[in-house]
CSV table of C-alpha atoms in Angstrom, one decimal:
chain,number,residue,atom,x,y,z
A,1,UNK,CA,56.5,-2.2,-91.8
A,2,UNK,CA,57.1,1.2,-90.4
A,3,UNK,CA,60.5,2.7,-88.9
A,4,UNK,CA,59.6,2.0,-85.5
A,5,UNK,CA,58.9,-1.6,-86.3
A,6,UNK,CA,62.7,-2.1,-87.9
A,7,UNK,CA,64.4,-0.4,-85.3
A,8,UNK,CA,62.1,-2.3,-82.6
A,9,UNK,CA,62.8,-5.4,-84.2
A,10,UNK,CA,66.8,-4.7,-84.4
A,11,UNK,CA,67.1,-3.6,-80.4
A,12,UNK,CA,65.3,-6.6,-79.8
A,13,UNK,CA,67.6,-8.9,-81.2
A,14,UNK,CA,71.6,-9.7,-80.7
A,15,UNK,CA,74.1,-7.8,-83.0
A,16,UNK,CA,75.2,-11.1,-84.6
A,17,UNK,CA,73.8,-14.9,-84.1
A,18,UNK,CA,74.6,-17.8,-85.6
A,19,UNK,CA,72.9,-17.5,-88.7
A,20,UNK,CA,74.2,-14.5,-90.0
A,21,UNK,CA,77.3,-16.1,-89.6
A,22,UNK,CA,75.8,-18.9,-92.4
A,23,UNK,CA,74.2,-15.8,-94.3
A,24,UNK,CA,77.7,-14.4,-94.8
A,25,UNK,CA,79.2,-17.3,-96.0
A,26,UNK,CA,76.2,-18.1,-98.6
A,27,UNK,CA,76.5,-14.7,-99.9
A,28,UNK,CA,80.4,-15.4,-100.0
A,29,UNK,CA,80.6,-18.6,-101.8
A,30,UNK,CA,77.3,-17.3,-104.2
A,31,UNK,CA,79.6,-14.1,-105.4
A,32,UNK,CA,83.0,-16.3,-105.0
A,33,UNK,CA,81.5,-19.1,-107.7
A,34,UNK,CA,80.1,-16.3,-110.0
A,35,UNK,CA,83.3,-14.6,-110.2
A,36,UNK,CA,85.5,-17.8,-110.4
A,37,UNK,CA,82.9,-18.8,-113.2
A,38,UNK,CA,83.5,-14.8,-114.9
A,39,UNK,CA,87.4,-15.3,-114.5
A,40,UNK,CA,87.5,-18.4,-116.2
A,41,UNK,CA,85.0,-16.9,-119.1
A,42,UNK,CA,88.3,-15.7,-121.0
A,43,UNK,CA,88.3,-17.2,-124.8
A,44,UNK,CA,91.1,-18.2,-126.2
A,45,UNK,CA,92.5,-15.3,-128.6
A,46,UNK,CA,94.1,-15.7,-131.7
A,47,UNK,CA,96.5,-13.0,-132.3
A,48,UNK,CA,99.5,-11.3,-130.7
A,49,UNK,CA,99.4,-7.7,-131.1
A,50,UNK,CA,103.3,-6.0,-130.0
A,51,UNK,CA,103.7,-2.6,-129.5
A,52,UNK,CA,107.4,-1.2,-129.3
A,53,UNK,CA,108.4,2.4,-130.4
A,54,UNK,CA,104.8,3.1,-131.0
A,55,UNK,CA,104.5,0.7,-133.8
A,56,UNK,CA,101.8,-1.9,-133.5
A,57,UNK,CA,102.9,-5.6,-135.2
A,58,UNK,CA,100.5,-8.8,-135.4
A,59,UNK,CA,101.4,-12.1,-135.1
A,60,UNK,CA,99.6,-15.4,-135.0
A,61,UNK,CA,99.2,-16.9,-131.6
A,62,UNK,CA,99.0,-20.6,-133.3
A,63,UNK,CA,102.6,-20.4,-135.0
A,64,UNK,CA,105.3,-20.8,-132.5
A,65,UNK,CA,108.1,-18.0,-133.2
A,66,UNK,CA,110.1,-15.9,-131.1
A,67,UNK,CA,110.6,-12.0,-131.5
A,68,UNK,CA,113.6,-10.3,-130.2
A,69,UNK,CA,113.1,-6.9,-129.7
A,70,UNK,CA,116.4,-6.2,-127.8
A,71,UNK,CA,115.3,-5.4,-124.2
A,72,UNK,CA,113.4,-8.2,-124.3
A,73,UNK,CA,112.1,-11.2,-126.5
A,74,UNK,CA,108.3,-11.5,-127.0
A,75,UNK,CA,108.0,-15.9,-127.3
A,76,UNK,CA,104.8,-17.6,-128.9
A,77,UNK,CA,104.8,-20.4,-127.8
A,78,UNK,CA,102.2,-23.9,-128.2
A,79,UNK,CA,99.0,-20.9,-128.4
A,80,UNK,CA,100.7,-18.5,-125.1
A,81,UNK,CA,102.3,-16.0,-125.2
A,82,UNK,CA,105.0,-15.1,-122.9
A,83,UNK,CA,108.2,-12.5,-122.6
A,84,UNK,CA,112.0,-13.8,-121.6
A,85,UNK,CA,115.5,-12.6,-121.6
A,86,UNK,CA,114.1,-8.8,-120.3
A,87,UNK,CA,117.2,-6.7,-119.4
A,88,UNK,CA,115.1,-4.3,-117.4
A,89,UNK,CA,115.8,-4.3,-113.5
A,90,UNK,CA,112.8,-5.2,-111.9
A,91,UNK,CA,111.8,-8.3,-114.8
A,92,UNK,CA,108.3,-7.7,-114.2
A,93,UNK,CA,107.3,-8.3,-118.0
A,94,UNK,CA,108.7,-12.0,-117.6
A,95,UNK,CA,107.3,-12.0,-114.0
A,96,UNK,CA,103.3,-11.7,-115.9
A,97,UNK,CA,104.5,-15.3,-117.0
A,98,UNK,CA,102.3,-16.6,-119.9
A,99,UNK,CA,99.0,-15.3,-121.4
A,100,UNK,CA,96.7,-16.6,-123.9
A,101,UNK,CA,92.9,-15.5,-123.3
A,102,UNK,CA,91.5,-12.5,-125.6
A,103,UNK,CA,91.9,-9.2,-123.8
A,104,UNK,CA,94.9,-10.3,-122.0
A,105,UNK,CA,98.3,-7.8,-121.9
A,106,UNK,CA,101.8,-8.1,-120.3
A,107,UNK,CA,103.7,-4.6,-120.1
A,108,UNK,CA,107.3,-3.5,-119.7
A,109,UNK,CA,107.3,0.0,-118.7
A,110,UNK,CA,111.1,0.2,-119.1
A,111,UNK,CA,111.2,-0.2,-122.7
A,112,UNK,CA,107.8,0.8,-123.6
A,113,UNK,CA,106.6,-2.5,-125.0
A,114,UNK,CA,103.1,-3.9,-125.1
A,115,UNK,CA,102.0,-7.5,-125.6
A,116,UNK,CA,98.1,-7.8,-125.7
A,117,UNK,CA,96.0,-11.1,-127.3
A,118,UNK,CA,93.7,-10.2,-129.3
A,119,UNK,CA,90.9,-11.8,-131.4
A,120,UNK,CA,87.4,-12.6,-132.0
A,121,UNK,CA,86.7,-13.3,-128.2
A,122,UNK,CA,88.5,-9.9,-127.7
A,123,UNK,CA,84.8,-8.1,-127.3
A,124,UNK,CA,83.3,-10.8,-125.4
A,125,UNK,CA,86.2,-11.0,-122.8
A,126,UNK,CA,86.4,-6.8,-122.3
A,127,UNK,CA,82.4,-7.1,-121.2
A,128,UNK,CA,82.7,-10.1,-119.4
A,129,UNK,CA,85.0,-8.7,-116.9
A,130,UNK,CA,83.1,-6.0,-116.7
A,131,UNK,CA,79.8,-7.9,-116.4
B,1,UNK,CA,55.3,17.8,-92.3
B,2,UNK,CA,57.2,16.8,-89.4
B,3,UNK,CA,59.9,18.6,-88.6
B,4,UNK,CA,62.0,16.2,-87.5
B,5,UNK,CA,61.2,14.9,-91.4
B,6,UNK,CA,63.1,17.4,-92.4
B,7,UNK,CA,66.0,17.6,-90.0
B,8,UNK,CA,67.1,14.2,-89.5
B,9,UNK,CA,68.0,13.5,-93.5
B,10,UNK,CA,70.0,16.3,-93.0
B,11,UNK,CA,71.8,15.5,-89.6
B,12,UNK,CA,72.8,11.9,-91.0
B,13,UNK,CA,74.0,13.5,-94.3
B,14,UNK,CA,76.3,15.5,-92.3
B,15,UNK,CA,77.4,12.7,-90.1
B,16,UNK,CA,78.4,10.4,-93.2
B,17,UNK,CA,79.4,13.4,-95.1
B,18,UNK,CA,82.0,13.7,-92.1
B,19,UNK,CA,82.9,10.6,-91.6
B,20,UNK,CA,83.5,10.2,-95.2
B,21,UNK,CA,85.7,13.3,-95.2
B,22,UNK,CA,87.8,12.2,-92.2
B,23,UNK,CA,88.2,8.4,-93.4
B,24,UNK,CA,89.6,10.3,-97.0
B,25,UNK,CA,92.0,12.2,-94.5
B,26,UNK,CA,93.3,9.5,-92.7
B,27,UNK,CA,96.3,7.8,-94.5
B,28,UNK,CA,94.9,4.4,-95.7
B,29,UNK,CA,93.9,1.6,-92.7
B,30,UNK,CA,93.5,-0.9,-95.4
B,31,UNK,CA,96.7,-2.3,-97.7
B,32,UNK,CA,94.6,-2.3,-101.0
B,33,UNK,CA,94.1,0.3,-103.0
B,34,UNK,CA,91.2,1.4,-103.4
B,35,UNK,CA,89.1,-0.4,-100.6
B,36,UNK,CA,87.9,2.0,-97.9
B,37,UNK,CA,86.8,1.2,-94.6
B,38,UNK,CA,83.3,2.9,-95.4
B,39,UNK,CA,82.0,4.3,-92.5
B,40,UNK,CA,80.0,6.9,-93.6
B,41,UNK,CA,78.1,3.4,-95.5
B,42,UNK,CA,76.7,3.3,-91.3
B,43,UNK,CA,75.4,6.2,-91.4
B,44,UNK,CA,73.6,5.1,-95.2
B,45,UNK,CA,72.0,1.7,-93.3
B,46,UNK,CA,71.1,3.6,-90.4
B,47,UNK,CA,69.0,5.6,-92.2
B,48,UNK,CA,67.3,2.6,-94.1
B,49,UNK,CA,66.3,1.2,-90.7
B,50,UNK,CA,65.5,4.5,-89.1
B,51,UNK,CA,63.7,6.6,-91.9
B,52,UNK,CA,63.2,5.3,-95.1
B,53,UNK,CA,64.7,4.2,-98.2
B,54,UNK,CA,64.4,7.6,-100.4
B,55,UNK,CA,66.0,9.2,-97.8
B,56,UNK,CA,68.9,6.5,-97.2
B,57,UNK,CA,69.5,7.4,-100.9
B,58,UNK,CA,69.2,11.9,-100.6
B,59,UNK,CA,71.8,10.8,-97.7
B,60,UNK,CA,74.2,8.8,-100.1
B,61,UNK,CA,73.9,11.0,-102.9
B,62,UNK,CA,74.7,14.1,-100.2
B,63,UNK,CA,77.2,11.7,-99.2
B,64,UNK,CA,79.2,11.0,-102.5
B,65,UNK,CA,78.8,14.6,-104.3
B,66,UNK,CA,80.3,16.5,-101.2
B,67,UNK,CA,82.7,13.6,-100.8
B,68,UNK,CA,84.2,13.8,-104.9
B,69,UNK,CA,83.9,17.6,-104.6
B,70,UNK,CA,85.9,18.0,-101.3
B,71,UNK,CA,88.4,15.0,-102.8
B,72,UNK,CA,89.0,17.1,-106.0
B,73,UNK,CA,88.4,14.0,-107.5
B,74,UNK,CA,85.3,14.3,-109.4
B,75,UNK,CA,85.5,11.3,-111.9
B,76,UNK,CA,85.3,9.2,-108.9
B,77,UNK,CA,81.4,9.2,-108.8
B,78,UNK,CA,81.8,7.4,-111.8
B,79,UNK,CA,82.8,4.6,-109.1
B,80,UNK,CA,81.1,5.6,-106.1
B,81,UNK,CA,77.5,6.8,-107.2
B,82,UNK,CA,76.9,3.1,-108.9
B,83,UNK,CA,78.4,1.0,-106.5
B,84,UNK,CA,76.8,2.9,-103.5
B,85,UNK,CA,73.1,2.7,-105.3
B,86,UNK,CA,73.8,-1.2,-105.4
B,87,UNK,CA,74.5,-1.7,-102.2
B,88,UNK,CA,71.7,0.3,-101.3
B,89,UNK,CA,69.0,-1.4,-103.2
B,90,UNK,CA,70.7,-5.2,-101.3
B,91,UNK,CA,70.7,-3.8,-98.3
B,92,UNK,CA,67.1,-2.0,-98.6
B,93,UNK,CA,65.7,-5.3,-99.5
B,94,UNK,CA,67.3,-7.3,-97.2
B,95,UNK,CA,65.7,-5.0,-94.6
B,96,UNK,CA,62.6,-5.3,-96.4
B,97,UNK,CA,62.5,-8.8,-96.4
B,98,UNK,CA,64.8,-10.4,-93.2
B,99,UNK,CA,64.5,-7.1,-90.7
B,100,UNK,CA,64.6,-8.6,-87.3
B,101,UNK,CA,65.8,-12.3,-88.7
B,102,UNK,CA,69.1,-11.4,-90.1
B,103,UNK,CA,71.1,-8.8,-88.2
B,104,UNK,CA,72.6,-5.5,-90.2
B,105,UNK,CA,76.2,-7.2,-89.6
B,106,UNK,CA,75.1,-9.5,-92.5
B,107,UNK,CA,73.0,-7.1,-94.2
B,108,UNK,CA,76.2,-4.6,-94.3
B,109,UNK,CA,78.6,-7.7,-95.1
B,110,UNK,CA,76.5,-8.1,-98.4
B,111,UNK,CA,76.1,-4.7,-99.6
B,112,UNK,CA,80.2,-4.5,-98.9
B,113,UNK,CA,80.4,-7.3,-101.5
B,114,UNK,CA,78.1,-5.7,-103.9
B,115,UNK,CA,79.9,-1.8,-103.8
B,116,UNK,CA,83.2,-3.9,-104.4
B,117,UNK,CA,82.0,-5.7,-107.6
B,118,UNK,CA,80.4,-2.9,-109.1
B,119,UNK,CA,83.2,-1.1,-108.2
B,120,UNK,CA,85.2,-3.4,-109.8
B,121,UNK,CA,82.7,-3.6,-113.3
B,122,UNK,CA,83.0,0.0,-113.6
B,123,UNK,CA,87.0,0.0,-113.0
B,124,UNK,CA,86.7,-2.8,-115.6
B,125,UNK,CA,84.5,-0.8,-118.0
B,126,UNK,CA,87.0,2.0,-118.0
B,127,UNK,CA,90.8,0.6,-118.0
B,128,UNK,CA,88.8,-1.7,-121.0
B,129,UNK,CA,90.2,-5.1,-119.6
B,130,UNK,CA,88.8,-7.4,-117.1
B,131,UNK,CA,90.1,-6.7,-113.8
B,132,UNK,CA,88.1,-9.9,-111.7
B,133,UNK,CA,91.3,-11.3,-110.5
B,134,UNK,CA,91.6,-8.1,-108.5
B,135,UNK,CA,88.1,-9.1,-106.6
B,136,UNK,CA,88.9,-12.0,-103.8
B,137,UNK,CA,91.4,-9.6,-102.1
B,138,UNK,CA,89.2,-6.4,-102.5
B,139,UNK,CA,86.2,-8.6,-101.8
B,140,UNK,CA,87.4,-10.2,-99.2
B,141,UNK,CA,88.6,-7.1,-97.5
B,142,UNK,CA,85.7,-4.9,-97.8
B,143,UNK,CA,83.6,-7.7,-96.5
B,144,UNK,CA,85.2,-7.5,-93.4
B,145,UNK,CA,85.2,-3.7,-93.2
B,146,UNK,CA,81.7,-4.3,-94.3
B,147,UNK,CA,80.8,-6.5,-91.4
B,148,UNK,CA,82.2,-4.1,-88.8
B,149,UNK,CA,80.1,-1.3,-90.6
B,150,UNK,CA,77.4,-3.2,-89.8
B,151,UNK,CA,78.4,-3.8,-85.9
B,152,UNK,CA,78.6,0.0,-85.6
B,153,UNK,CA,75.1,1.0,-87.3
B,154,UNK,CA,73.5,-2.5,-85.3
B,155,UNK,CA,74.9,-0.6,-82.0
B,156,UNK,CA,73.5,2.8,-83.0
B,157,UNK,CA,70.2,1.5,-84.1
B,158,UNK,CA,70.5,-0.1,-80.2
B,159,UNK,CA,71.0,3.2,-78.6
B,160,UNK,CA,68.8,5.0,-80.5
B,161,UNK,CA,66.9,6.9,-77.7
B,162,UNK,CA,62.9,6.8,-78.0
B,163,UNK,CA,62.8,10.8,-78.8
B,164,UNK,CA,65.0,9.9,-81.9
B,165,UNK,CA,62.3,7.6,-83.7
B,166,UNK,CA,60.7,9.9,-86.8
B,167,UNK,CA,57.0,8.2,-87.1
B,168,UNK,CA,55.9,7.3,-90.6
B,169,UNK,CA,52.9,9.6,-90.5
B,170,UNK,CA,52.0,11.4,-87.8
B,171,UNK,CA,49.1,10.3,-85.1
């Protein structure tokens, strides 16, 4: 098919008819269920890697234990992870709620800390998000 | 060689290398970062439907290396070159396949999808964490930018005056 056939075949029909109305929303729910299925890929990580003052700490994600850090406290919690009693203004470490899933960070910019999960799903969930 | 061969890559490159700079100008019409209206991506499907695929892809490449160097922003290939080359090889196909059946709103709609979540693989790829739960809004709103891409290159391709039409090969 030649360029005069496309561009015949496009004057000759309407800008938009019914079914590329249904064409958009296939292609929308295709895309929407493989990135709903990529999202949920996450594997469950194993440890709790916090970084304050530059220094890197491990902990297990299983054992339930909290670490006060004195801006804020870093809780493990039944395999999550979570941060409470922040003293920075905004609260947006306690505002990233609970994590769990290999990759997965909350920060608090304030006082420099970072909470990542970490563990042997940690490669798996990097490239799956960027899959 | 036809002349108008050789002219009429050019003249689109221009006209999305343009468009591209002036949408970079404006302050931001859309509320998420990152997302871009896209017009010059017209100019990109026009040139499927009116030339040919190799050129569609000289005109994007024009389009994104002029683009980067006039935005000092150079890294930003990194984003644009792979997302635009996706969206181009959907929307090439789709042309290919439903040209005629399915209008270029659709067509444009799906390679809007495709830019974003590349887009979003190789922003993913780089920060080194999955960044998917950015993707409904950012899809959602380039698909609609997307769509109205596709309005304005099904309107050109409308007007497009007889004299305009490059032939395949020459009778």
């Amino acid at each position: 098919m030649n360029a005069r056939d496309r561009i015949e075949a496009i004057k000759k029909s309407p800008v938009i008819r019914v079914r590329d109305v249904i064409a958009m929303i296939a292609v929308t729910i295709v895309v929407a269920a493989i990135a709903i299925a990529l999202a949920f890929s996450g594997k469950k990580g194993e440890t709790v890697f916090v970084t304050s003052g530059g220094e890197t700490t491990s902990y297990p994600l299983a054992e339930n234990r909290t670490i006060d850090l004195g801006s804020l406290k870093v809780v493990i919690e039944n395999g999550s992870v979570f941060v409470a009693d922040s003293t920075c203004p905004d609260g947006l470490c306690e505002k990233q709620g609970r994590i769990s899933e290999s990759g997965k960070t909350i920060v608090c910019l304030p006082s420099g800390i970072v909470v990542r999960v970490g563990g042997e799903g940690e490669f798996d969930a990097v490239t799956g998000g960027a899959a | 060689m036809n002349a108008k061969r050789i002219t009429y890559p050019a003249l689109y490159a221009v006209a999305a290398i343009a468009l591209g700079l002036i949408e970079n100008a404006l302050p931001p019409v859309v509320p998420v970062a990152g997302v871009k209206i896209g017009l010059g991506n017209a100019v990109v499907l026009f040139a499927i439907v009116t030339l040919s695929v190799p050129e569609a892809a000289l005109i994007l490449t024009a389009k994104c290396l002029v683009v980067a160097l006039a935005s000092g922003n150079i890294f930003s290939l990194a984003y644009s070159l792979p997302a635009g080359f996706a969206a181009l090889a959907a929307e090439a196909l789709l042309i290919r396949f439903f040209v005629g059946k399915l209008s270029l709103v659709a067509v444009s709609y799906t390679g809007a999808i495709i830019h974003t979540a590349v887009q979003i693989a190789v922003a993913s790829a780089v920060v080194g964490v999955g960044l998917i739960a950015y993707f409904p809004i950012a899809g959602a709103v380039s698909g609609v930018c997307g769509a109205a891409v596709g309005v304005v290159a099904a309107v050109a391709v409308k007007a497009l005056p007889e004299k305009f039409i490059v032939e395949d090969k020459e009778k």
